[in-house]
Coordinates of C-alpha atoms in Angstrom, one line a residue:
S2 CA 16.1 -0.5 16.3
R3 CA 15.8 -1.7 12.7
R4 CA 19.5 -1.0 12.1
Q5 CA 20.6 -3.1 15.1
R6 CA 18.2 -5.8 14.1
D7 CA 19.5 -5.9 10.5
A8 CA 23.1 -6.2 11.8
I9 CA 22.1 -9.2 14.0
F10 CA 20.3 -10.8 11.0
A11 CA 23.5 -10.5 9.0
Q12 CA 25.3 -12.3 11.7
F13 CA 22.7 -15.0 11.7
T14 CA 23.0 -15.7 7.9
Q15 CA 24.9 -14.5 4.8
T16 CA 21.9 -15.3 2.6
A17 CA 18.4 -13.9 2.3
T18 CA 16.7 -16.6 4.4
L19 CA 17.5 -19.3 7.0
T20 CA 15.9 -22.5 8.2
A21 CA 14.8 -23.2 11.8
A22 CA 17.9 -25.3 12.4
D23 CA 20.1 -22.4 11.2
A24 CA 18.2 -20.0 13.4
N25 CA 18.5 -22.2 16.5
K26 CA 22.3 -22.6 15.9
S27 CA 22.8 -18.8 15.3
A28 CA 20.7 -17.9 18.3
D29 CA 23.2 -19.7 20.4
N30 CA 26.3 -18.5 18.5
V31 CA 25.2 -14.9 18.1
L32 CA 22.9 -14.3 21.1
A33 CA 24.4 -16.8 23.5
L34 CA 20.8 -18.1 24.0
S35 CA 21.9 -21.3 25.7
T36 CA 23.5 -19.3 28.4
I37 CA 20.4 -17.2 28.9
A38 CA 18.0 -20.1 28.8
G39 CA 20.1 -22.4 31.0
S40 CA 21.0 -25.1 28.5
A41 CA 21.4 -25.8 24.8
A42 CA 18.2 -27.9 24.8
A43 CA 16.2 -25.1 26.4
A44 CA 17.6 -22.5 23.9
S45 CA 16.7 -24.7 21.0
S46 CA 13.1 -25.2 22.1
I47 CA 12.6 -21.5 22.7
S48 CA 14.2 -20.6 19.4
Q49 CA 12.0 -23.1 17.6
L50 CA 8.8 -21.6 19.2
A51 CA 9.8 -18.1 18.1
F52 CA 10.7 -19.3 14.6
T53 CA 7.3 -21.2 14.2
A54 CA 5.4 -18.1 15.5
A55 CA 7.3 -15.6 13.4
T56 CA 7.0 -17.6 10.1
N57 CA 3.4 -18.7 10.8
G58 CA 4.6 -22.3 10.6
G59 CA 6.7 -21.8 7.5
S60 CA 10.1 -23.4 6.8
L61 CA 12.2 -20.3 6.1
M62 CA 12.7 -16.9 7.8
D63 CA 13.7 -13.7 6.0
R64 CA 14.6 -10.3 7.2
S65 CA 11.1 -9.1 7.7
T66 CA 10.0 -12.1 9.7
F67 CA 13.2 -11.9 11.8
R68 CA 11.7 -8.9 13.5
L69 CA 8.9 -11.1 14.8
Y70 CA 11.3 -13.8 15.8
A71 CA 13.3 -11.3 17.8
R72 CA 10.2 -9.9 19.5
Y73 CA 9.1 -13.4 20.5
L74 CA 12.5 -14.2 22.0
A75 CA 12.4 -11.0 24.0
A76 CA 8.8 -11.6 25.1
Y77 CA 9.6 -15.1 26.1
F78 CA 12.1 -14.1 28.7
E79 CA 10.1 -11.1 29.8
L80 CA 7.2 -13.3 30.5
L81 CA 9.3 -15.9 32.3
A82 CA 10.3 -13.1 34.7
I83 CA 6.7 -11.9 35.2
M84 CA 5.4 -15.4 35.8
D85 CA 8.4 -16.1 38.1
I86 CA 9.4 -19.3 36.4
D87 CA 12.8 -20.7 37.2
V88 CA 14.4 -21.8 33.9
A89 CA 16.9 -24.0 35.7
A90 CA 14.1 -26.1 37.1
T91 CA 12.2 -26.7 33.9
A92 CA 13.8 -29.9 32.6
D93 CA 15.2 -28.1 29.6
D94 CA 11.9 -27.2 28.2
S95 CA 10.1 -24.2 29.8
T96 CA 7.6 -24.1 26.9
K97 CA 5.7 -27.0 28.6
V98 CA 5.6 -25.5 32.1
P99 CA 2.0 -25.3 33.2
I100 CA 0.4 -22.0 34.0
T101 CA -2.3 -22.3 36.6
Q102 CA -5.3 -20.0 36.8
Q103 CA -4.1 -18.8 40.2
A104 CA -0.7 -17.8 38.9
F105 CA -2.3 -16.2 35.8
V106 CA -4.8 -14.1 37.9
A107 CA -2.1 -13.1 40.4
A108 CA 0.2 -11.8 37.6
A109 CA -2.6 -10.1 35.6
S110 CA -1.8 -6.6 36.6
Q111 CA 1.9 -7.0 35.5
L112 CA 0.7 -8.7 32.3
I113 CA -1.6 -5.8 31.5
A114 CA 1.2 -3.4 32.1
W115 CA 3.4 -5.4 29.9
G116 CA 0.9 -5.3 27.1
A117 CA -1.1 -8.5 27.3
N118 CA -4.7 -8.3 26.1
I119 CA -6.5 -8.8 29.5
K120 CA -9.4 -6.7 30.7
E121 CA -9.5 -5.8 34.4
G122 CA -12.1 -7.9 36.2
E123 CA -12.1 -10.5 33.4
E124 CA -8.8 -12.2 34.3
A125 CA -10.4 -15.7 35.1
A126 CA -12.5 -15.6 31.9
A127 CA -9.4 -14.7 29.9
Y128 CA -7.6 -17.8 31.4
T129 CA -10.6 -20.0 30.6
G130 CA -10.6 -18.8 27.0
L131 CA -6.9 -19.6 26.7
L132 CA -7.4 -23.2 27.7
K133 CA -9.6 -23.9 24.7
G134 CA -11.0 -27.0 26.3
A135 CA -7.5 -28.3 27.5
F136 CA -6.8 -29.2 31.1
V137 CA -3.7 -27.1 31.4
L138 CA -2.2 -24.0 29.8
Q139 CA 1.4 -24.6 28.8
F140 CA 3.8 -21.6 28.9
G141 CA 4.6 -21.8 25.2
A142 CA 1.0 -21.4 24.2
F143 CA 0.7 -18.6 26.8
V144 CA 3.6 -16.8 25.2
N145 CA 2.1 -17.0 21.8
W146 CA -1.2 -15.5 23.0
A147 CA 0.4 -12.7 25.0
T148 CA 2.9 -11.7 22.3
I149 CA 0.2 -11.6 19.5
G150 CA -1.9 -9.4 21.7
R151 CA 0.9 -7.0 22.4
L152 CA 2.1 -6.9 18.8
D153 CA -1.5 -6.3 17.7
S154 CA -1.8 -3.2 19.8
E155 CA 1.6 -2.1 18.6
A156 CA 0.6 -2.7 15.0
D157 CA -2.4 -0.5 15.5
D158 CA -0.1 2.3 16.7
N159 CA 2.3 1.9 13.8
V160 CA -0.5 1.9 11.3
Q161 CA -1.9 5.0 12.6
E162 CA 1.5 6.7 12.4
L163 CA 1.9 5.4 8.9
N164 CA -1.4 6.7 7.7
T165 CA -1.1 10.1 9.3
Q166 CA 2.6 10.7 8.9
D167 CA 2.4 13.1 5.9
A168 CA -0.5 15.1 7.4
F169 CA 1.1 15.3 10.8
A170 CA 4.3 16.6 9.2
L171 CA 2.5 19.4 7.4
A172 CA 0.5 20.3 10.4
Q173 CA 3.7 20.6 12.5
K174 CA 5.9 22.3 9.9
G175 CA 3.4 24.1 7.6
E176 CA 4.3 24.5 4.0
P177 CA 7.6 22.8 2.9
T178 CA 10.6 25.0 2.6
A179 CA 12.4 25.6 -0.6
E180 CA 15.0 23.0 0.4
E181 CA 12.4 20.4 1.1
K182 CA 10.6 21.1 -2.2
A183 CA 13.9 20.7 -3.9
A184 CA 14.5 17.4 -2.1
Q185 CA 11.1 16.2 -3.1
E186 CA 11.6 17.0 -6.7
Q187 CA 15.0 15.3 -6.6
E188 CA 13.4 12.2 -5.2
G189 CA 10.7 12.3 -7.8
Q190 CA 13.4 12.5 -10.5
R191 CA 15.3 9.6 -9.0
L192 CA 12.2 7.4 -9.0
A193 CA 11.4 8.4 -12.6
T194 CA 14.9 7.6 -13.7
L195 CA 14.9 4.3 -11.8
W196 CA 11.6 3.4 -13.4
A197 CA 12.9 4.2 -16.9
D198 CA 16.1 2.3 -16.3
L199 CA 14.1 -0.7 -15.1
R200 CA 12.1 -0.8 -18.4
T201 CA 15.1 -0.6 -20.5
R202 CA 17.0 -3.5 -18.6
L203 CA 14.1 -5.9 -18.8
P204 CA 12.8 -6.4 -22.4
R205 CA 9.5 -8.0 -21.6
L206 CA 7.2 -6.6 -24.3
K207 CA 6.1 -8.6 -27.3
T208 CA 7.3 -6.1 -29.9
K209 CA 9.8 -7.2 -32.5
T210 CA 12.5 -4.9 -31.0
E211 CA 12.2 -6.3 -27.5
N212 CA 11.7 -9.8 -28.7
D213 CA 15.1 -9.5 -30.5
Q214 CA 16.7 -7.9 -27.3
R215 CA 15.2 -10.7 -25.2
G216 CA 16.6 -13.4 -27.5
A217 CA 20.1 -11.8 -27.3
L218 CA 19.9 -11.5 -23.5
F219 CA 18.8 -15.2 -23.2
K220 CA 21.9 -16.3 -25.1
Q221 CA 24.0 -14.2 -22.7
F222 CA 22.3 -15.9 -19.7
D223 CA 22.8 -19.4 -21.4
T224 CA 26.5 -19.7 -20.7
T225 CA 26.5 -23.4 -21.5
E226 CA 24.7 -22.9 -24.8
A227 CA 22.3 -25.7 -23.9
G228 CA 19.1 -23.8 -25.0
A229 CA 18.0 -23.7 -21.4
I230 CA 19.1 -21.9 -18.3
S231 CA 19.3 -23.2 -14.7
Y232 CA 18.5 -21.1 -11.7
A233 CA 22.2 -20.5 -11.0
E234 CA 22.6 -19.1 -14.5
A235 CA 19.5 -17.0 -14.1
E236 CA 20.7 -15.5 -10.8
K237 CA 24.2 -14.9 -12.1
G238 CA 22.9 -13.1 -15.3
S239 CA 20.5 -11.1 -13.2
R240 CA 23.4 -9.8 -11.2
D241 CA 26.2 -9.6 -13.7
L242 CA 24.3 -8.5 -16.8
L243 CA 21.2 -6.7 -15.5
A244 CA 22.7 -5.5 -12.1
L245 CA 19.2 -6.0 -10.5
H246 CA 20.9 -5.7 -7.1
N247 CA 21.0 -1.9 -7.8
F248 CA 17.3 -1.9 -7.5
Q249 CA 17.0 -4.1 -4.5
S250 CA 20.0 -5.5 -2.6
D251 CA 18.2 -8.6 -1.5
I252 CA 17.1 -9.7 -4.9
S253 CA 17.5 -13.5 -4.6
P254 CA 13.9 -14.2 -3.2
I255 CA 12.4 -12.3 -6.1
L256 CA 14.6 -14.2 -8.6
R257 CA 13.6 -17.6 -7.0
R258 CA 9.9 -16.8 -7.3
A259 CA 10.2 -15.6 -10.8
F260 CA 12.2 -18.6 -11.9
S261 CA 9.8 -21.0 -10.1
H262 CA 6.8 -19.4 -11.9
A263 CA 8.5 -19.6 -15.3
A264 CA 9.4 -23.2 -14.7
Y265 CA 5.9 -24.1 -13.5
A266 CA 4.4 -22.6 -16.7
R267 CA 6.7 -24.6 -18.8
A268 CA 5.9 -27.8 -17.0
V269 CA 2.1 -27.2 -17.4
A270 CA 2.5 -26.4 -21.1
T271 CA 4.5 -29.6 -21.8
G272 CA 2.5 -31.9 -19.6
A273 CA 5.4 -32.5 -17.2
D274 CA 5.2 -32.8 -13.4
P275 CA 4.4 -29.2 -12.3
T276 CA 5.9 -29.8 -8.8
I277 CA 8.9 -27.5 -8.6
P278 CA 11.4 -28.5 -6.0
R279 CA 12.2 -25.8 -3.4
T280 CA 15.9 -26.0 -4.1
L281 CA 15.3 -25.6 -7.9
E282 CA 17.9 -28.3 -8.5
G283 CA 17.7 -29.7 -12.0
V284 CA 15.1 -27.2 -13.0
T285 CA 15.6 -25.2 -16.2
I286 CA 13.7 -22.7 -18.4
E287 CA 13.9 -22.2 -22.1
R288 CA 13.6 -19.1 -24.1
A289 CA 9.8 -19.4 -24.3
E290 CA 9.6 -18.9 -20.6
F291 CA 12.3 -16.3 -20.3
R292 CA 9.9 -13.5 -20.9
L293 CA 7.7 -14.7 -18.0
F294 CA 10.8 -14.6 -15.8
L295 CA 11.5 -11.0 -16.8
V296 CA 7.8 -10.0 -16.4
Y297 CA 7.7 -11.3 -12.9
I298 CA 10.8 -9.4 -11.9
Y299 CA 9.7 -6.2 -13.6
N300 CA 6.3 -6.2 -12.0
Y301 CA 7.7 -6.8 -8.5
L302 CA 10.3 -4.1 -8.7
L303 CA 7.8 -1.7 -10.4
L304 CA 5.5 -2.2 -7.4
N305 CA 8.4 -1.3 -5.1
V306 CA 9.1 1.9 -7.0
T307 CA 5.4 2.8 -7.0
F308 CA 5.1 2.0 -3.3
E309 CA 8.0 4.4 -2.5
S310 CA 6.5 7.1 -4.8
L311 CA 3.3 7.0 -2.8
G312 CA 5.4 8.0 0.3
F313 CA 5.6 4.6 2.0
D314 CA 8.5 2.6 3.2
S315 CA 8.4 -1.0 1.8
K316 CA 9.9 -2.2 5.1
V317 CA 7.0 -0.9 7.2
A318 CA 3.8 -2.8 7.7
F319 CA 0.6 -1.2 6.5
N320 CA -3.1 -1.7 7.1
Y321 CA -6.3 -2.4 5.2
S322 CA -6.9 1.2 4.4
V323 CA -3.6 1.6 2.6
F324 CA -4.3 -1.6 0.6
A325 CA -7.8 -0.6 -0.4
T326 CA -7.3 3.0 -1.3
Q327 CA -3.7 3.0 -2.7
L328 CA -2.9 -0.5 -3.9
V329 CA -6.1 -2.1 -5.1
P330 CA -6.4 0.5 -8.0
I331 CA -2.9 -0.5 -9.1
V332 CA -3.5 -4.2 -9.4
E333 CA -7.0 -3.6 -11.0
G334 CA -5.2 -1.6 -13.6
W335 CA -3.3 -4.8 -14.3
G336 CA -6.6 -6.6 -15.0
V337 CA -6.7 -8.3 -11.6
E338 CA -10.2 -8.3 -10.2
V339 CA -10.6 -7.5 -6.5
P340 CA -14.3 -7.8 -5.8
S341 CA -13.9 -7.8 -2.1
P342 CA -10.7 -6.0 -0.9
Q343 CA -11.6 -6.7 2.7
T344 CA -11.8 -10.4 2.1
V345 CA -8.5 -10.5 0.2
F346 CA -6.7 -8.6 2.9
E347 CA -8.0 -10.7 5.8
Q348 CA -7.7 -14.1 4.1
E349 CA -4.5 -13.7 1.9
L350 CA -2.5 -10.8 3.2
D351 CA -2.9 -10.5 6.9
K352 CA -0.8 -13.6 7.5
F353 CA -0.4 -13.0 11.3
G354 CA -3.9 -11.8 12.1
L355 CA -2.6 -8.5 13.3
G356 CA -4.6 -6.2 10.9
V357 CA -1.5 -5.4 8.9
T358 CA 0.6 -6.8 6.1
T359 CA 4.0 -6.2 4.5
F360 CA 5.1 -5.0 1.1
D361 CA 6.7 -8.4 0.4
I362 CA 3.5 -10.4 1.1
F363 CA 1.3 -7.9 -0.9
S364 CA 3.7 -7.8 -3.9
T365 CA 4.0 -11.6 -4.1
W366 CA 0.2 -11.9 -4.0
A367 CA -0.2 -9.1 -6.6
V368 CA 2.3 -10.4 -9.1
D369 CA 1.0 -14.0 -8.8
K370 CA -2.5 -12.7 -9.5
Q371 CA -1.4 -10.8 -12.6
I372 CA 0.3 -13.9 -13.9
E373 CA -2.9 -15.8 -13.4
V374 CA -4.7 -13.1 -15.6
Q375 CA -2.0 -13.4 -18.3
N376 CA -2.3 -17.2 -18.3
A377 CA -6.0 -17.0 -18.6
Q378 CA -5.7 -14.5 -21.5
A379 CA -3.2 -16.8 -23.3
E380 CA -5.5 -19.8 -22.9
Q381 CA -8.4 -17.8 -24.3
K382 CA -6.3 -16.7 -27.3
K383 CA -5.0 -20.3 -27.8
A384 CA -8.6 -21.7 -27.7
K385 CA -9.7 -19.0 -30.1
K386 CA -7.0 -19.9 -32.6
K387 CA -7.8 -23.5 -32.3
G388 CA -11.4 -22.8 -32.9
D389 CA -10.5 -20.9 -36.0
G390 CA -8.4 -23.9 -37.2
L391 CA -5.1 -22.1 -36.8
A392 CA -1.9 -23.5 -35.2
T393 CA -0.4 -21.6 -32.3
E394 CA 3.1 -21.5 -31.1
E395 CA 2.3 -19.8 -27.9
S396 CA 1.2 -22.4 -25.2
V397 CA 1.8 -20.3 -22.1
A398 CA 1.7 -16.7 -21.2
V399 CA 5.3 -15.9 -22.2

């Protein structure tokens, strides 16, 4: 269950993300993976395979991708059993054990029952397709293929449940009771209050009042009075002064993205190296970029509130239909052009090729696109002022 998985993730790391090395170490400490796999080396190779698959080749794993990591680990050992592979006899790396066509066809009925995407009568053709021109199919590649097929079918089931949950509930229960209506109204009031509170805490508008509030807030963030703030100061201020963890407990990834965007905008505007180190060490932003930092956070959290108000769970994957009908109108209202929602979904949001995406992936894409629009508008404004022979103080969309 998600609750159990979250508890295990908390044992893996005390932060929002972890590296492959951290995951490999925690898999042994928390899950005793080396005992299950037969050796520490075997456990490390299996954990690495699961990490690479879950993160799609990325360098960090968060709570959402940890679910895929856990599923890959479980699938790995289930498929070892189905294929009757002796872990102890695999020289510490069962990922490289060859799977012959004979073994694949012989186990096809069990694989189909397990959830692998194999059609009866086409077992040999499925195996040939898996080879992709290679001479031998290794077990690691076989696990990837089988697990993706299984997750794909499960994702379809989950999406169907997500899209029809409200209609199904009404069909089963009829009209909501007085208590249910009261609960719905209370939830609506909670979201409205949350939204209003968010607007108050993040002075992001260009009015004189909010500009003054933003200047005073920046001075509070700037604890060293250096005229610039580091990421550590930005994170501390966001927690201690703005209490943003009340909106989202795992706020650090959002803060890092917001700070990186603000720092990048400053680098571009000043002609400095726009490469922002992943650690954010030595990177600072000044008051001019502070508004962009607040705008990014506001838009991300606003999307979260809006998503919940539509009746969706931000921790549950959703499909193209939800994106096209519910979310595209929101980002188009921001000025973001989405001429082909299907292309955007397939190429930028469906990271795992399963026909679904997550709120975190979508919101990151949406906020990034809005910032691109703001930057383009600022550049147009700057060019117009220069064309009119006027000086401009605004070099970036801040």
